[in-house]
Short mmCIF file of C-alpha atoms in Angstrom, two decimals:
data_model
loop_
_atom_site.label_atom_id
_atom_site.label_comp_id
_atom_site.label_asym_id
_atom_site.label_seq_id
_atom_site.Cartn_x
_atom_site.Cartn_y
_atom_site.Cartn_z
CA MET A 1 -0.38 -0.19 0.06
CA ASN A 2 1.76 3.02 -1.05
CA ILE A 3 -0.22 6.20 1.02
CA THR A 4 1.00 8.94 -1.28
CA PHE A 5 -0.76 11.70 -3.64
CA ALA A 6 -2.19 11.54 -6.31
CA GLY A 7 -0.45 10.57 -9.66
CA PHE A 8 2.83 10.83 -7.88
CA LEU A 9 4.36 7.23 -8.71
CA GLY A 10 7.05 6.99 -6.20
CA ALA A 11 6.64 6.01 -2.37
CA ASN A 12 7.89 7.93 0.68
CA THR A 13 5.96 5.37 3.01
CA GLY A 14 4.02 1.72 3.04
CA ILE A 15 3.28 -1.35 4.08
CA ASN A 16 3.48 -4.62 2.29
CA ALA A 17 1.25 -7.68 2.72
CA LYS A 18 4.28 -9.33 4.57
CA GLY A 19 4.02 -6.66 7.09
CA ILE A 20 7.19 -4.85 5.81
CA VAL A 21 6.89 -0.99 7.09
CA LEU A 22 8.58 2.47 5.70
CA SER A 23 9.42 5.62 6.15
CA GLU A 24 12.36 8.18 5.76
CA MET A 25 13.40 11.38 6.32
CA GLY A 26 15.86 13.79 4.19
CA ASP A 27 19.14 14.75 5.57
CA SER A 28 21.03 16.45 2.70
CA PRO A 29 20.86 20.51 3.30
CA GLY A 30 20.58 22.71 0.33
CA LYS A 31 24.75 23.34 0.35
CA ASP A 32 25.00 19.60 -0.77
CA PHE A 33 23.20 20.41 -4.37
CA PRO A 34 24.21 19.69 -7.40
CA PHE A 35 23.00 16.20 -5.58
CA GLU A 36 24.77 13.43 -7.24
CA MET A 37 21.22 12.20 -9.15
CA ASN A 38 22.99 8.76 -10.61
CA GLY A 39 21.26 6.02 -8.52
CA VAL A 40 18.22 4.99 -6.90
CA HIS A 41 16.07 7.77 -5.72
CA PHE A 42 14.43 6.88 -3.02
CA THR A 43 11.13 6.83 -4.01
CA THR A 44 11.61 4.49 -6.29
CA LEU A 45 13.35 2.65 -4.19
CA PHE A 46 11.03 1.72 -1.28
CA ARG A 47 8.48 0.92 -4.08
CA GLN A 48 10.48 -2.18 -4.73
CA VAL A 49 10.99 -2.75 -1.15
CA MET A 50 7.27 -3.56 -1.02
CA TYR A 51 6.80 -5.67 -4.07
CA ASP A 52 9.90 -7.62 -3.23
CA ALA A 53 10.85 -7.72 0.36
CA ASN A 54 8.89 -10.83 2.17
CA ASN A 55 10.97 -9.75 5.56
CA LEU A 56 13.32 -7.82 7.33
CA ASP A 57 16.69 -9.51 5.87
CA GLU A 58 15.30 -8.96 2.52
CA ALA A 59 14.31 -5.31 2.70
CA ILE A 60 17.87 -4.88 4.24
CA ASP A 61 19.30 -6.20 1.12
CA LEU A 62 18.14 -4.38 -1.33
CA PHE A 63 18.91 -0.74 0.85
CA LYS A 64 22.29 -2.30 0.51
CA GLN A 65 22.56 -3.15 -3.33
CA ALA A 66 21.41 0.17 -4.19
CA LYS A 67 22.93 2.78 -5.27
CA ARG A 68 21.71 5.48 -3.37
CA ILE A 69 21.64 8.95 -3.66
CA LYS A 70 21.80 12.02 -1.54
CA LYS A 71 21.42 11.69 2.15
CA TYR A 72 18.48 9.86 4.33
CA HIS A 73 18.07 8.17 7.44
CA TYR A 74 15.13 5.34 6.58
CA VAL A 75 13.52 3.26 9.47
CA VAL A 76 12.25 -0.04 7.88
CA GLY A 77 9.90 -2.85 10.22
CA ASP A 78 8.81 -5.85 9.64
CA GLY A 79 5.86 -6.86 11.38
CA SER A 80 5.67 -10.69 10.78
CA THR A 81 9.04 -10.92 13.24
CA ARG A 82 8.62 -8.06 15.76
CA GLN A 83 11.83 -6.27 14.13
CA ALA A 84 12.89 -3.18 12.81
CA VAL A 85 15.98 -1.13 11.94
CA LYS A 86 17.49 2.12 11.28
CA MET A 87 19.39 3.33 8.78
CA LEU A 88 21.43 6.74 8.19
CA ALA A 89 22.24 6.42 4.15
CA HIS A 90 24.18 9.39 3.15
CA ALA A 91 25.01 7.59 0.06
CA PRO A 92 27.23 5.98 -1.00
CA ASP A 93 27.24 4.69 3.23
CA LEU A 94 24.86 2.94 4.70
CA VAL A 95 24.71 2.66 8.59
CA ILE A 96 22.35 0.40 9.83
CA TRP A 97 21.16 0.17 13.67
CA ARG A 98 18.83 -2.37 15.49
CA ASP A 99 17.18 -2.47 18.74
CA ASN A 100 18.99 -1.21 21.84
CA ASP A 101 21.56 -0.31 19.55
CA PRO A 102 25.05 1.24 22.17
CA ALA A 103 25.89 2.95 18.59
CA ASP A 104 22.91 4.29 17.25
CA GLU A 105 23.40 8.07 17.22
CA LEU A 106 20.54 8.76 19.37
CA ALA A 107 21.69 6.21 22.08
CA PRO A 108 21.48 6.59 25.74
CA ALA A 109 18.60 7.26 24.64
CA VAL A 110 17.43 3.59 22.93
CA MET A 111 15.55 0.65 24.09
CA LYS A 112 14.90 -2.96 23.86
CA ASN A 113 12.15 -3.68 20.72
CA LEU A 114 12.18 -0.65 19.75
CA VAL A 115 13.96 1.31 16.88
CA TYR A 116 12.91 5.23 16.36
CA GLN A 117 14.67 8.95 14.67
CA ASP A 118 13.15 11.80 15.91
CA GLU A 119 15.25 14.06 14.28
CA GLY A 120 16.18 15.85 17.60
CA ARG A 121 12.01 16.65 18.34
CA GLY A 122 11.85 15.20 21.41
CA ALA A 123 10.92 11.49 21.25
CA PHE A 124 11.96 9.73 23.88
CA GLN A 125 10.23 10.24 26.49
CA PRO A 126 6.78 10.54 25.33
CA LEU A 127 8.02 7.09 24.14
CA GLN A 128 9.50 5.69 27.51
CA LYS A 129 6.52 7.30 29.20
CA VAL A 130 4.40 3.92 27.42
CA TYR A 131 7.07 1.44 26.54
CA GLY A 132 5.37 -1.25 27.29
CA LYS A 133 2.29 -1.07 26.26
CA ILE A 134 2.59 1.40 22.82
CA GLY A 135 -0.17 1.14 20.29
CA ALA A 136 -1.85 2.80 17.61
CA GLU A 137 -3.45 5.66 19.73
CA GLU A 138 -0.56 6.06 21.74
CA MET A 139 1.49 6.43 18.30
CA ARG A 140 -0.30 8.93 17.05
CA ASP A 141 -0.12 10.89 19.98
CA ILE A 142 3.27 10.85 20.02
CA ALA A 143 3.55 11.32 16.20
CA CYS A 144 1.67 14.74 16.78
CA GLN A 145 3.30 15.76 19.71
CA ILE A 146 6.57 16.25 17.36
CA PRO A 147 5.43 17.13 13.84
CA ILE A 148 8.14 18.98 12.07
CA LYS A 149 5.25 22.61 12.10
CA GLY A 150 5.23 23.82 9.33
CA GLY A 151 5.72 21.53 7.06
CA ASN A 152 4.09 18.61 8.25
CA ILE A 153 1.41 17.25 5.15
CA LEU A 154 1.46 13.58 5.83
CA ASP A 155 1.28 11.63 8.80
CA VAL A 156 0.94 7.64 8.68
CA VAL A 157 1.38 5.29 12.23
CA TYR A 158 1.03 1.37 11.20
CA ASP A 159 1.06 -1.56 12.76
CA ALA A 160 3.02 -3.99 11.01
CA THR A 161 1.51 -7.09 13.02
CA ALA A 162 -1.70 -6.49 12.28
CA LEU A 163 -1.32 -5.03 9.16
CA GLU A 164 -3.40 -1.27 9.64
CA PHE A 165 -2.09 1.62 9.66
CA TRP A 166 -3.71 5.04 10.52
CA VAL A 167 -3.15 8.41 7.97
CA SER A 168 -3.20 12.06 8.46
CA TYR A 169 -2.95 14.74 5.31
CA ALA A 170 -3.24 18.21 5.84
CA GLU A 171 -5.39 20.24 4.72
CA LYS A 172 -5.41 23.76 3.42
CA GLN A 173 -4.23 25.77 6.99
CA GLU A 174 -4.29 22.60 8.39
CA GLU A 175 -1.29 20.55 9.13
CA ALA A 176 -1.38 17.33 9.24
CA TYR A 177 -0.81 16.18 13.19
CA GLN A 178 -3.52 18.92 13.61
CA ARG A 179 -6.63 16.83 11.49
CA HIS A 180 -8.69 13.90 12.07
CA PHE A 181 -6.86 9.74 11.09
CA VAL A 182 -8.28 7.75 9.89
CA HIS A 183 -8.24 4.12 9.87
CA PHE A 184 -7.08 1.79 7.23
CA LYS A 185 -7.04 -2.62 7.51
CA LEU A 186 -4.18 -3.53 4.43
CA LYS A 187 -6.30 -7.24 4.63
CA ASP A 188 -9.43 -5.23 3.33
CA TYR A 189 -7.58 -4.12 -0.30
CA LEU A 190 -6.36 -7.91 -0.25
CA LYS A 191 -8.47 -10.00 -2.58
#
């Protein structure tokens, strides 16, 4: 399921029928322009991962094989194994952290069975408060506490184990974090 905008062929987030979920955060500052564009843009890579990855290891392999461009952070989860990784993809390098990794760039603010990237917006304390009982409602609340204000056009919260997700889009002057989330069950669309 490519959660996107009409007419956009790529994917900046999504979930597949195997429970692989994807998200990204761009890290390339304007001073890096012009960017090296001889490679695979993440939106194309995300579509490939959603089509071809049956598990987290296969998803990671696709990231490793791709000639990445620009600088990004990716978070990739696998609902069937309940595992996730965070990747620092500053092309051509790729650094991968799993849960509770003392080498994670956010350490010591890491936890067992939890991977996140918040770009310094303060997710660790709210995550600690609900740790061990994090559900969709708690994740929506946290997402709404730490948006990029002034540019929050899309918020998605996934439950990759149940193949469900909640989506909020900005409309007019209301940013996504200020709006109601709509619930979808991927299984309703699989035939």
